[in-house]
């Protein structure tokens, strides 16, 4: 079975998908692209956390003392 190629979200080059979970891979294996992948994941996590009521209440209590 031939593996598909996908375009990297960071550099735009085509890359061969990995063996496991190829549907979840959006970045190639270059160091710069891997760092971009981590930055995107962290930003997604922070956005999700900042919208959470529990997180906002915990931060509010922390700031108030």
mmCIF file of C-alpha atoms in Angstrom, residues 4 6 9 12-13 16-17 19 24 31 35 37 42 45 53:
data_model
loop_
_atom_site.group_PDB
_atom_site.id
_atom_site.type_symbol
_atom_site.label_atom_id
_atom_site.label_comp_id
_atom_site.label_asym_id
_atom_site.label_seq_id
_atom_site.Cartn_x
_atom_site.Cartn_y
_atom_site.Cartn_z
ATOM 1 C CA UNK A 4 0.276 9.454 0.524
ATOM 2 C CA UNK A 6 0.872 15.805 2.276
ATOM 3 C CA UNK A 9 1.650 23.658 7.014
ATOM 4 C CA UNK A 12 4.699 24.144 2.138
ATOM 5 C CA UNK A 13 6.814 21.250 0.828
ATOM 6 C CA UNK A 16 5.698 11.403 3.151
ATOM 7 C CA UNK A 17 3.295 10.675 5.998
ATOM 8 C CA UNK A 19 3.291 5.035 9.534
ATOM 9 C CA UNK A 24 -2.992 13.668 12.317
ATOM 10 C CA UNK A 31 13.581 20.986 12.752
ATOM 11 C CA UNK A 35 9.215 23.740 16.292
ATOM 12 C CA UNK A 37 4.200 22.360 15.238
ATOM 13 C CA UNK A 42 0.912 25.273 22.728
ATOM 14 C CA UNK A 45 -3.807 24.613 24.417
ATOM 15 C CA UNK A 53 -14.332 28.966 33.343
#
